[in-house]
């Protein structure tokens, strides 16, 4: 499959059979984005309630991290099954199931009387959340031309960060204003709203662009989809780019950022909340820039990803190694600004997997890619919690686990980059031979 433009080119091309895009595409895709927006609000709600959850359920750091670890474990484990379901059932059905599950999980978390019930609710939420992003990516490929792929993915990520912003600003205030149960139960109403919109207005594809039916062959179909996607170096490279870039910001926003800033850096909750908000705002701004750059210059994908990893490692090292009791505010601001680039950089992973796979494997390939960052986030969340308990809340040692996973990811990216680039060039040449590209 061609991306619709040369790897290094700046000219736009439209492939024969490409969806037309337009206002209707934006409207339908926007419903899917709204679903993802709400899912991210629910996913990140624990990030502003971590200290409250520790008090409510009377748990230590390791037990607190289990909330997010279990949620991400379910999310990561569901990625390939969800990708297969999206390829098989279509976007609307999978998104509908996801909304029902994550709304039920948020409601359950609101009324959970015990730690065990709360864990089960977060697992249910993670299961529903897992069905959203891949579905939105698939919806974008069905409604927009291929050349819009990088921008569509970045805008989807942007909507997710907007959900994170709502969680940081609105849900945090509700939590301390109306209390735990009212805040979480009230937020669950958003799930009901997007479910109604989805049922009434969302369509899997525009008229005349229905995908070719794929005969189902049971487990053979599943094995074939996974194996064919995994054989592509671009899919594996996408996974490792996602793995290496996403997790530092995810861990910071999802659970450990607020405790680190309050307990290790001596900031007030209000100031810590402002820094978390800065991560989200930076993410939104950088996402717009990265999307435009990658859409015009595909050769910029790897430098952007590796540059983000390097900048993140440098700022974390400077913050953790600062000789004083607390890092200065300017350094914390710089750290949070750079962490904001992690989400947009992780979207670049899909820009490696997308051109490596034909349309009928897009969901499966996206699921494999999307596993990367969440596996890394889950591993780091667990490592930080365990090390904090073992060292008496030494955040410097605990957050040093970030560097281990970054080193692993970079080594795999460097190993796969040449093979993925060669394979992508071969596909581009083949598509030029077999298809007529019409300039826009």
Short mmCIF file of C-alpha atoms in Angstrom, two decimals:
data_model
loop_
_atom_site.label_atom_id
_atom_site.label_comp_id
_atom_site.label_asym_id
_atom_site.label_seq_id
_atom_site.Cartn_x
_atom_site.Cartn_y
_atom_site.Cartn_z
CA UNK A 1 0.00 0.00 0.00
CA UNK A 2 1.31 3.41 -0.83
CA UNK A 3 1.10 6.31 1.54
CA UNK A 4 0.00 8.43 -1.38
CA UNK A 5 3.24 10.38 -1.56
CA UNK A 6 6.94 9.68 -1.83
CA UNK A 7 8.78 9.07 1.42
CA UNK A 8 10.73 12.24 1.10
CA UNK A 9 8.41 14.29 -1.00
CA UNK A 10 6.42 17.38 -0.39
CA UNK A 11 3.87 16.95 -3.18
CA UNK A 12 0.35 15.71 -2.49
CA UNK A 13 -1.02 12.76 -4.42
CA UNK A 14 -4.36 10.99 -4.38
CA UNK A 15 -4.57 7.26 -4.87
CA UNK A 16 -7.28 5.74 -7.08
CA UNK A 17 -10.20 4.71 -4.86
CA UNK A 18 -9.19 7.06 -2.03
CA UNK A 19 -12.09 8.35 0.09
CA UNK A 20 -13.04 11.91 -0.82
CA UNK A 21 -12.81 13.47 2.65
CA UNK A 22 -14.75 16.72 2.99
CA UNK A 23 -17.17 18.08 5.57
CA UNK A 24 -19.16 14.90 5.97
CA UNK A 25 -15.98 12.96 6.66
CA UNK A 26 -15.03 15.50 9.32
CA UNK A 27 -18.49 15.25 10.92
CA UNK A 28 -18.56 11.44 11.05
CA UNK A 29 -14.94 11.14 12.12
CA UNK A 30 -15.60 13.83 14.73
CA UNK A 31 -18.12 11.55 16.46
CA UNK A 32 -15.45 8.87 16.77
CA UNK A 33 -13.01 11.46 18.10
CA UNK A 34 -15.60 12.52 20.72
CA UNK A 35 -15.76 8.91 21.90
CA UNK A 36 -11.97 8.83 22.23
CA UNK A 37 -12.02 12.21 24.00
CA UNK A 38 -14.37 10.86 26.68
CA UNK A 39 -12.37 7.62 26.99
CA UNK A 40 -9.20 9.62 27.75
CA UNK A 41 -11.02 11.68 30.39
CA UNK A 42 -11.96 8.44 32.13
CA UNK A 43 -8.52 6.87 31.57
CA UNK A 44 -6.61 9.80 33.09
CA UNK A 45 -9.08 10.57 35.88
CA UNK A 46 -6.96 8.59 38.32
CA UNK A 47 -4.00 10.86 37.59
CA UNK A 48 -5.68 13.75 39.45
CA UNK A 49 -7.17 11.43 42.10
CA UNK A 50 -4.10 9.35 42.98
CA UNK A 51 -3.54 10.79 46.44
CA UNK A 52 -7.30 10.75 47.14
CA UNK A 53 -7.49 7.11 46.04
CA UNK A 54 -4.62 6.19 48.37
CA UNK A 55 -6.55 7.73 51.28
CA UNK A 56 -9.95 6.37 50.25
CA UNK A 57 -8.79 2.77 49.90
CA UNK A 58 -5.93 3.00 52.46
CA UNK A 59 -3.21 1.64 50.12
CA UNK A 60 0.52 2.21 49.64
CA UNK A 61 2.41 3.24 46.50
CA UNK A 62 2.64 -0.26 45.03
CA UNK A 63 -1.07 -0.91 45.51
CA UNK A 64 -1.91 2.52 44.10
CA UNK A 65 0.15 1.84 40.99
CA UNK A 66 -1.77 -1.41 40.55
CA UNK A 67 -4.83 0.62 39.52
CA UNK A 68 -3.08 2.04 36.48
CA UNK A 69 -1.03 -1.10 35.81
CA UNK A 70 -4.13 -3.28 35.64
CA UNK A 71 -5.92 -0.74 33.46
CA UNK A 72 -2.96 -0.59 31.06
CA UNK A 73 -2.45 -4.37 31.20
CA UNK A 74 -6.00 -4.85 29.99
CA UNK A 75 -5.57 -2.07 27.43
CA UNK A 76 -2.33 -3.48 26.03
CA UNK A 77 -3.60 -7.04 26.03
CA UNK A 78 -6.71 -6.00 24.10
CA UNK A 79 -4.90 -4.19 21.28
CA UNK A 80 -4.44 -7.09 18.86
CA UNK A 81 -7.90 -8.58 19.55
CA UNK A 82 -9.44 -5.13 19.06
CA UNK A 83 -7.50 -4.61 15.83
CA UNK A 84 -8.84 -7.93 14.55
CA UNK A 85 -12.37 -7.00 15.62
CA UNK A 86 -12.17 -3.65 13.87
CA UNK A 87 -10.95 -5.30 10.67
CA UNK A 88 -13.73 -7.89 10.97
CA UNK A 89 -16.77 -6.06 12.44
CA UNK A 90 -16.15 -2.43 11.51
CA UNK A 91 -15.72 0.70 13.58
CA UNK A 92 -19.27 1.42 14.74
CA UNK A 93 -19.86 -1.91 16.48
CA UNK A 94 -16.48 -1.94 18.22
CA UNK A 95 -16.75 1.69 19.35
CA UNK A 96 -20.26 1.04 20.67
CA UNK A 97 -19.08 -1.88 22.79
CA UNK A 98 -16.17 0.24 24.02
CA UNK A 99 -18.42 3.11 25.16
CA UNK A 100 -20.67 0.77 27.13
CA UNK A 101 -17.69 -0.84 28.87
CA UNK A 102 -15.72 2.29 29.79
CA UNK A 103 -18.86 4.08 31.01
CA UNK A 104 -19.75 1.11 33.21
CA UNK A 105 -16.18 1.09 34.52
CA UNK A 106 -16.28 4.79 35.42
CA UNK A 107 -19.61 4.35 37.22
CA UNK A 108 -18.28 1.32 39.06
CA UNK A 109 -15.22 3.26 40.18
CA UNK A 110 -17.48 6.02 41.53
CA UNK A 111 -19.41 3.64 43.80
CA UNK A 112 -16.68 1.10 44.65
CA UNK A 113 -16.70 0.46 48.42
CA UNK A 114 -13.41 -1.45 48.43
CA UNK A 115 -10.01 -1.66 46.76
CA UNK A 116 -10.93 -4.92 45.00
CA UNK A 117 -14.12 -3.49 43.49
CA UNK A 118 -12.25 -0.39 42.39
CA UNK A 119 -9.62 -2.56 40.67
CA UNK A 120 -12.32 -4.49 38.80
CA UNK A 121 -13.90 -1.21 37.68
CA UNK A 122 -10.59 0.12 36.32
CA UNK A 123 -10.05 -3.15 34.45
CA UNK A 124 -13.49 -2.80 32.85
CA UNK A 125 -12.69 0.80 31.96
CA UNK A 126 -9.41 -0.26 30.40
CA UNK A 127 -11.20 -2.87 28.30
CA UNK A 128 -13.57 -0.27 26.87
CA UNK A 129 -10.84 2.32 26.44
CA UNK A 130 -8.81 -0.21 24.44
CA UNK A 131 -11.49 -0.25 21.75
CA UNK A 132 -11.42 3.47 21.00
CA UNK A 133 -8.16 4.70 19.49
CA UNK A 134 -7.64 1.95 16.92
CA UNK A 135 -11.27 2.36 15.88
CA UNK A 136 -10.78 6.10 15.40
CA UNK A 137 -7.64 5.51 13.32
CA UNK A 138 -9.52 3.01 11.16
CA UNK A 139 -12.41 5.47 10.79
CA UNK A 140 -9.93 8.08 9.54
CA UNK A 141 -8.48 5.75 6.90
CA UNK A 142 -11.99 4.95 5.67
CA UNK A 143 -13.15 8.58 5.39
CA UNK A 144 -10.01 10.56 4.43
CA UNK A 145 -7.43 10.27 1.62
CA UNK A 146 -4.22 8.44 2.51
CA UNK A 147 -2.14 11.61 2.27
CA UNK A 148 -4.11 12.97 5.26
CA UNK A 149 -3.13 9.99 7.43
CA UNK A 150 -0.44 11.70 9.55
CA UNK A 151 -2.61 14.74 10.23
CA UNK A 152 -5.67 12.63 11.04
CA UNK A 153 -3.65 10.56 13.54
CA UNK A 154 -2.17 13.67 15.18
CA UNK A 155 -5.58 15.34 15.45
CA UNK A 156 -6.95 12.20 17.08
CA UNK A 157 -4.08 12.33 19.57
CA UNK A 158 -4.82 16.02 20.05
CA UNK A 159 -8.40 15.20 21.02
CA UNK A 160 -7.08 12.69 23.52
CA UNK A 161 -4.89 15.31 25.13
CA UNK A 162 -7.88 17.66 25.26
CA UNK A 163 -9.59 14.92 27.27
CA UNK A 164 -6.55 14.81 29.52
CA UNK A 165 -6.82 18.57 29.94
CA UNK A 166 -10.47 18.28 30.97
CA UNK A 167 -9.51 15.60 33.47
CA UNK A 168 -6.72 17.77 34.89
CA UNK A 169 -8.70 21.01 35.11
CA UNK A 170 -12.37 20.09 35.47
CA UNK A 171 -12.45 16.68 37.12
CA UNK A 172 -9.81 17.68 39.66
CA UNK A 173 -11.95 20.62 40.77
CA UNK A 174 -15.11 18.52 40.86
CA UNK A 175 -13.33 15.92 42.95
CA UNK A 176 -12.41 18.44 45.62
CA UNK A 177 -15.70 20.32 45.27
CA UNK A 178 -18.45 17.70 45.25
CA UNK A 179 -16.55 14.62 46.38
CA UNK A 180 -15.42 11.29 44.96
CA UNK A 181 -18.75 9.62 44.12
CA UNK A 182 -20.46 12.65 42.60
CA UNK A 183 -17.40 13.60 40.51
CA UNK A 184 -16.86 10.17 38.97
CA UNK A 185 -20.56 9.33 38.56
CA UNK A 186 -21.27 12.73 37.02
CA UNK A 187 -18.44 12.37 34.53
CA UNK A 188 -19.89 9.01 33.42
CA UNK A 189 -22.83 10.87 31.87
CA UNK A 190 -20.48 11.95 29.08
CA UNK A 191 -20.29 8.30 28.04
CA UNK A 192 -24.05 8.16 27.63
CA UNK A 193 -24.02 11.28 25.43
CA UNK A 194 -21.37 9.96 23.02
CA UNK A 195 -23.11 6.58 22.84
CA UNK A 196 -26.28 8.28 21.59
CA UNK A 197 -24.31 10.27 18.98
CA UNK A 198 -22.52 7.13 17.84
CA UNK A 199 -25.69 5.07 17.43
CA UNK A 200 -27.54 7.82 15.53
CA UNK A 201 -24.89 9.31 13.24
CA UNK A 202 -21.67 7.30 12.91
CA UNK A 203 -21.05 5.30 9.72
CA UNK A 204 -18.13 3.00 9.01
CA UNK A 205 -17.37 4.39 5.54
CA UNK A 206 -18.75 6.73 2.85
CA UNK A 207 -21.07 5.38 0.17
CA UNK A 208 -19.21 3.59 -2.57
CA UNK A 209 -16.13 2.94 -0.45
CA UNK A 210 -17.12 -0.21 1.40
CA UNK A 211 -14.15 -2.52 2.02
CA UNK A 212 -14.01 -5.82 0.18
CA UNK A 213 -15.58 -8.57 2.30
CA UNK A 214 -12.98 -10.86 3.83
CA UNK A 215 -14.06 -14.48 4.25
CA UNK A 216 -13.67 -15.52 7.86
CA UNK A 217 -11.70 -18.69 8.43
CA UNK A 218 -11.70 -18.93 12.21
CA UNK A 219 -8.36 -19.13 13.95
CA UNK A 220 -6.60 -19.36 10.58
CA UNK A 221 -7.79 -15.83 9.75
CA UNK A 222 -6.56 -14.51 13.08
CA UNK A 223 -3.15 -16.13 12.76
CA UNK A 224 -2.79 -14.92 9.18
CA UNK A 225 -3.65 -11.31 10.03
CA UNK A 226 -1.25 -11.16 12.98
CA UNK A 227 1.58 -12.98 11.22
CA UNK A 228 1.33 -10.90 8.05
CA UNK A 229 1.31 -7.65 10.02
CA UNK A 230 4.22 -8.70 12.23
CA UNK A 231 6.35 -9.76 9.26
CA UNK A 232 6.42 -6.19 8.04
CA UNK A 233 9.45 -4.32 9.46
CA UNK A 234 7.37 -1.14 9.40
CA UNK A 235 4.88 -2.61 11.86
CA UNK A 236 7.64 -3.62 14.28
CA UNK A 237 9.40 -0.28 13.88
CA UNK A 238 6.10 1.46 14.59
CA UNK A 239 5.69 -0.58 17.77
CA UNK A 240 9.15 0.34 19.05
CA UNK A 241 8.75 4.02 18.18
CA UNK A 242 5.48 4.02 20.11
CA UNK A 243 7.11 2.06 22.97
CA UNK A 244 10.04 4.45 23.33
CA UNK A 245 8.31 7.79 22.96
CA UNK A 246 4.95 7.53 24.73
CA UNK A 247 5.59 6.15 28.20
CA UNK A 248 7.48 8.99 30.00
CA UNK A 249 4.54 11.37 29.63
CA UNK A 250 1.94 8.64 30.14
CA UNK A 251 3.46 7.59 33.47
CA UNK A 252 3.74 11.23 34.54
CA UNK A 253 0.16 12.14 33.66
CA UNK A 254 -1.55 8.88 34.50
CA UNK A 255 -0.31 8.49 38.08
CA UNK A 256 3.13 9.55 39.27
CA UNK A 257 3.45 13.16 38.12
CA UNK A 258 1.34 14.70 40.87
CA UNK A 259 2.97 12.74 43.73
CA UNK A 260 6.44 13.49 42.31
CA UNK A 261 5.80 17.22 42.10
CA UNK A 262 4.10 17.44 45.52
CA UNK A 263 6.12 14.98 47.61
CA UNK A 264 9.55 15.08 45.93
CA UNK A 265 9.60 18.67 44.66
CA UNK A 266 7.67 20.32 47.49
CA UNK A 267 5.08 22.02 45.29
CA UNK A 268 1.48 22.70 46.24
CA UNK A 269 -1.25 20.69 44.58
CA UNK A 270 -2.35 23.77 42.67
CA UNK A 271 1.12 24.40 41.25
CA UNK A 272 1.58 20.71 40.45
CA UNK A 273 -1.75 20.74 38.64
CA UNK A 274 -0.60 23.70 36.56
CA UNK A 275 2.54 21.80 35.51
CA UNK A 276 0.44 18.77 34.54
CA UNK A 277 -1.70 21.13 32.49
CA UNK A 278 1.46 22.44 30.82
CA UNK A 279 2.30 18.89 29.67
CA UNK A 280 -1.12 18.64 28.06
CA UNK A 281 -0.97 22.08 26.41
CA UNK A 282 2.53 21.37 25.11
CA UNK A 283 1.29 18.07 23.71
CA UNK A 284 -1.50 19.81 21.82
CA UNK A 285 0.81 22.45 20.35
CA UNK A 286 3.56 20.00 19.38
CA UNK A 287 0.99 17.63 17.88
CA UNK A 288 -0.07 20.26 15.37
CA UNK A 289 3.54 20.89 14.37
CA UNK A 290 4.54 17.21 14.12
CA UNK A 291 1.45 16.38 12.07
CA UNK A 292 2.21 19.07 9.52
CA UNK A 293 5.90 18.18 9.30
CA UNK A 294 5.34 14.43 8.86
CA UNK A 295 2.55 14.97 6.31
CA UNK A 296 4.94 17.00 4.14
CA UNK A 297 8.28 15.31 4.84
CA UNK A 298 8.15 11.60 5.65
CA UNK A 299 11.92 11.48 6.06
CA UNK A 300 11.46 13.60 9.21
CA UNK A 301 9.65 10.80 11.05
CA UNK A 302 12.65 9.11 12.64
CA UNK A 303 14.59 12.30 13.51
CA UNK A 304 11.50 13.70 15.25
CA UNK A 305 10.97 10.50 17.22
CA UNK A 306 14.61 10.05 18.27
CA UNK A 307 15.00 13.78 18.97
CA UNK A 308 12.03 13.63 21.34
CA UNK A 309 13.51 10.62 23.14
CA UNK A 310 16.86 12.37 23.51
CA UNK A 311 15.34 15.62 24.80
CA UNK A 312 13.15 13.72 27.27
CA UNK A 313 16.10 11.73 28.63
CA UNK A 314 18.22 14.89 28.96
CA UNK A 315 15.56 16.82 30.90
CA UNK A 316 14.74 13.89 33.18
CA UNK A 317 18.44 13.38 33.93
CA UNK A 318 18.91 17.08 34.74
CA UNK A 319 15.85 17.10 37.01
CA UNK A 320 16.72 13.93 38.92
CA UNK A 321 20.43 14.84 39.26
CA UNK A 322 19.86 18.42 40.41
CA UNK A 323 22.14 18.94 43.43
CA UNK A 324 19.65 20.87 45.58
CA UNK A 325 16.74 19.50 47.57
CA UNK A 326 14.32 20.50 44.80
CA UNK A 327 14.79 21.21 41.11
CA UNK A 328 14.21 24.88 40.18
CA UNK A 329 10.88 25.84 38.67
CA UNK A 330 12.42 26.71 35.29
CA UNK A 331 13.75 23.16 34.99
CA UNK A 332 10.41 21.60 35.94
CA UNK A 333 8.71 23.82 33.37
CA UNK A 334 11.23 22.70 30.73
CA UNK A 335 10.70 19.04 31.69
CA UNK A 336 6.92 19.30 31.43
CA UNK A 337 7.17 21.15 28.12
CA UNK A 338 9.36 18.41 26.63
CA UNK A 339 7.14 15.67 28.08
CA UNK A 340 4.37 17.22 26.03
CA UNK A 341 6.17 16.12 22.86
CA UNK A 342 6.02 12.44 23.83
CA UNK A 343 2.41 11.90 22.73
CA UNK A 344 2.83 13.44 19.26
CA UNK A 345 6.09 11.51 18.80
CA UNK A 346 4.31 8.26 19.62
CA UNK A 347 1.79 8.96 16.82
CA UNK A 348 4.72 8.73 14.39
CA UNK A 349 4.77 4.99 15.10
CA UNK A 350 1.50 4.63 13.19
CA UNK A 351 3.08 6.47 10.25
CA UNK A 352 5.55 3.60 9.96
CA UNK A 353 2.93 0.85 10.34
CA UNK A 354 0.30 2.40 8.04
CA UNK A 355 2.21 2.30 4.72
CA UNK A 356 3.57 -1.16 5.56
CA UNK A 357 0.13 -2.81 5.53
CA UNK A 358 -2.83 -2.98 3.11
CA UNK A 359 -6.26 -1.63 4.14
CA UNK A 360 -7.58 -5.00 5.32
CA UNK A 361 -4.78 -5.21 7.92
CA UNK A 362 -4.81 -1.62 9.17
CA UNK A 363 -6.66 -2.42 12.40
CA UNK A 364 -4.40 -5.35 13.27
CA UNK A 365 -1.22 -3.40 12.46
CA UNK A 366 -2.42 -0.41 14.50
CA UNK A 367 -3.20 -2.71 17.42
CA UNK A 368 0.31 -4.15 17.37
CA UNK A 369 1.82 -0.66 17.20
CA UNK A 370 -0.40 0.70 19.95
CA UNK A 371 0.69 -2.06 22.33
CA UNK A 372 4.21 -0.61 22.47
CA UNK A 373 3.70 2.53 24.53
CA UNK A 374 1.22 0.93 26.88
CA UNK A 375 3.46 -2.04 27.63
CA UNK A 376 6.27 0.43 28.40
CA UNK A 377 3.95 2.58 30.52
CA UNK A 378 2.67 -0.42 32.45
CA UNK A 379 6.21 -1.65 33.11
CA UNK A 380 7.37 1.78 34.31
CA UNK A 381 4.32 2.36 36.51
CA UNK A 382 5.01 -0.93 38.26
CA UNK A 383 8.75 -0.28 38.55
CA UNK A 384 8.27 3.19 40.03
CA UNK A 385 5.77 1.94 42.62
CA UNK A 386 7.94 -0.98 43.72
CA UNK A 387 11.13 1.11 43.92
CA UNK A 388 9.34 3.87 45.88
CA UNK A 389 8.23 1.35 48.49
CA UNK A 390 11.66 -0.32 48.58
CA UNK A 391 13.63 2.93 48.93
CA UNK A 392 11.35 4.91 51.22
CA UNK A 393 9.94 7.13 48.47
CA UNK A 394 13.21 7.93 46.69
CA UNK A 395 11.85 9.39 43.45
CA UNK A 396 15.31 9.86 41.95
CA UNK A 397 15.99 6.13 41.96
CA UNK A 398 12.42 5.23 41.02
CA UNK A 399 12.24 7.47 37.96
CA UNK A 400 15.64 6.28 36.73
CA UNK A 401 13.76 3.27 35.34
CA UNK A 402 12.74 5.59 32.49
CA UNK A 403 16.27 5.46 31.06
CA UNK A 404 16.35 1.65 30.94
CA UNK A 405 13.27 1.41 28.75
CA UNK A 406 14.39 4.29 26.55
CA UNK A 407 17.73 2.54 25.90
CA UNK A 408 15.94 -0.70 25.00
CA UNK A 409 13.57 1.07 22.63
CA UNK A 410 16.25 3.11 20.86
CA UNK A 411 18.34 -0.01 20.25
CA UNK A 412 15.38 -1.70 18.53
CA UNK A 413 14.54 1.39 16.46
CA UNK A 414 18.11 1.60 15.16
CA UNK A 415 18.06 -2.13 14.38
CA UNK A 416 14.86 -1.98 12.32
CA UNK A 417 15.06 1.40 10.59
CA UNK A 418 17.00 0.31 7.49
CA UNK A 419 14.82 -2.72 6.79
CA UNK A 420 11.63 -0.71 7.23
CA UNK A 421 12.85 2.07 4.92
CA UNK A 422 13.91 -0.40 2.23
CA UNK A 423 10.58 -2.23 2.38
CA UNK A 424 8.64 1.04 2.20
CA UNK A 425 10.59 2.12 -0.89
CA UNK A 426 9.84 -1.22 -2.54
CA UNK A 427 6.12 -0.81 -1.87
CA UNK A 428 6.16 2.73 -3.22
CA UNK A 429 7.86 1.65 -6.45
CA UNK A 430 5.41 -1.24 -6.84
CA UNK A 431 2.41 1.05 -6.33
CA UNK A 432 3.75 3.52 -8.92
CA UNK A 433 4.08 0.74 -11.43
CA UNK A 434 0.58 -0.66 -10.81
CA UNK A 435 -1.37 2.56 -10.21
CA UNK A 436 -1.79 5.99 -11.76
CA UNK A 437 -1.17 8.81 -9.23
CA UNK A 438 -3.21 11.91 -9.89
CA UNK A 439 -1.81 15.21 -8.47
CA UNK A 440 -4.21 17.19 -6.30
#
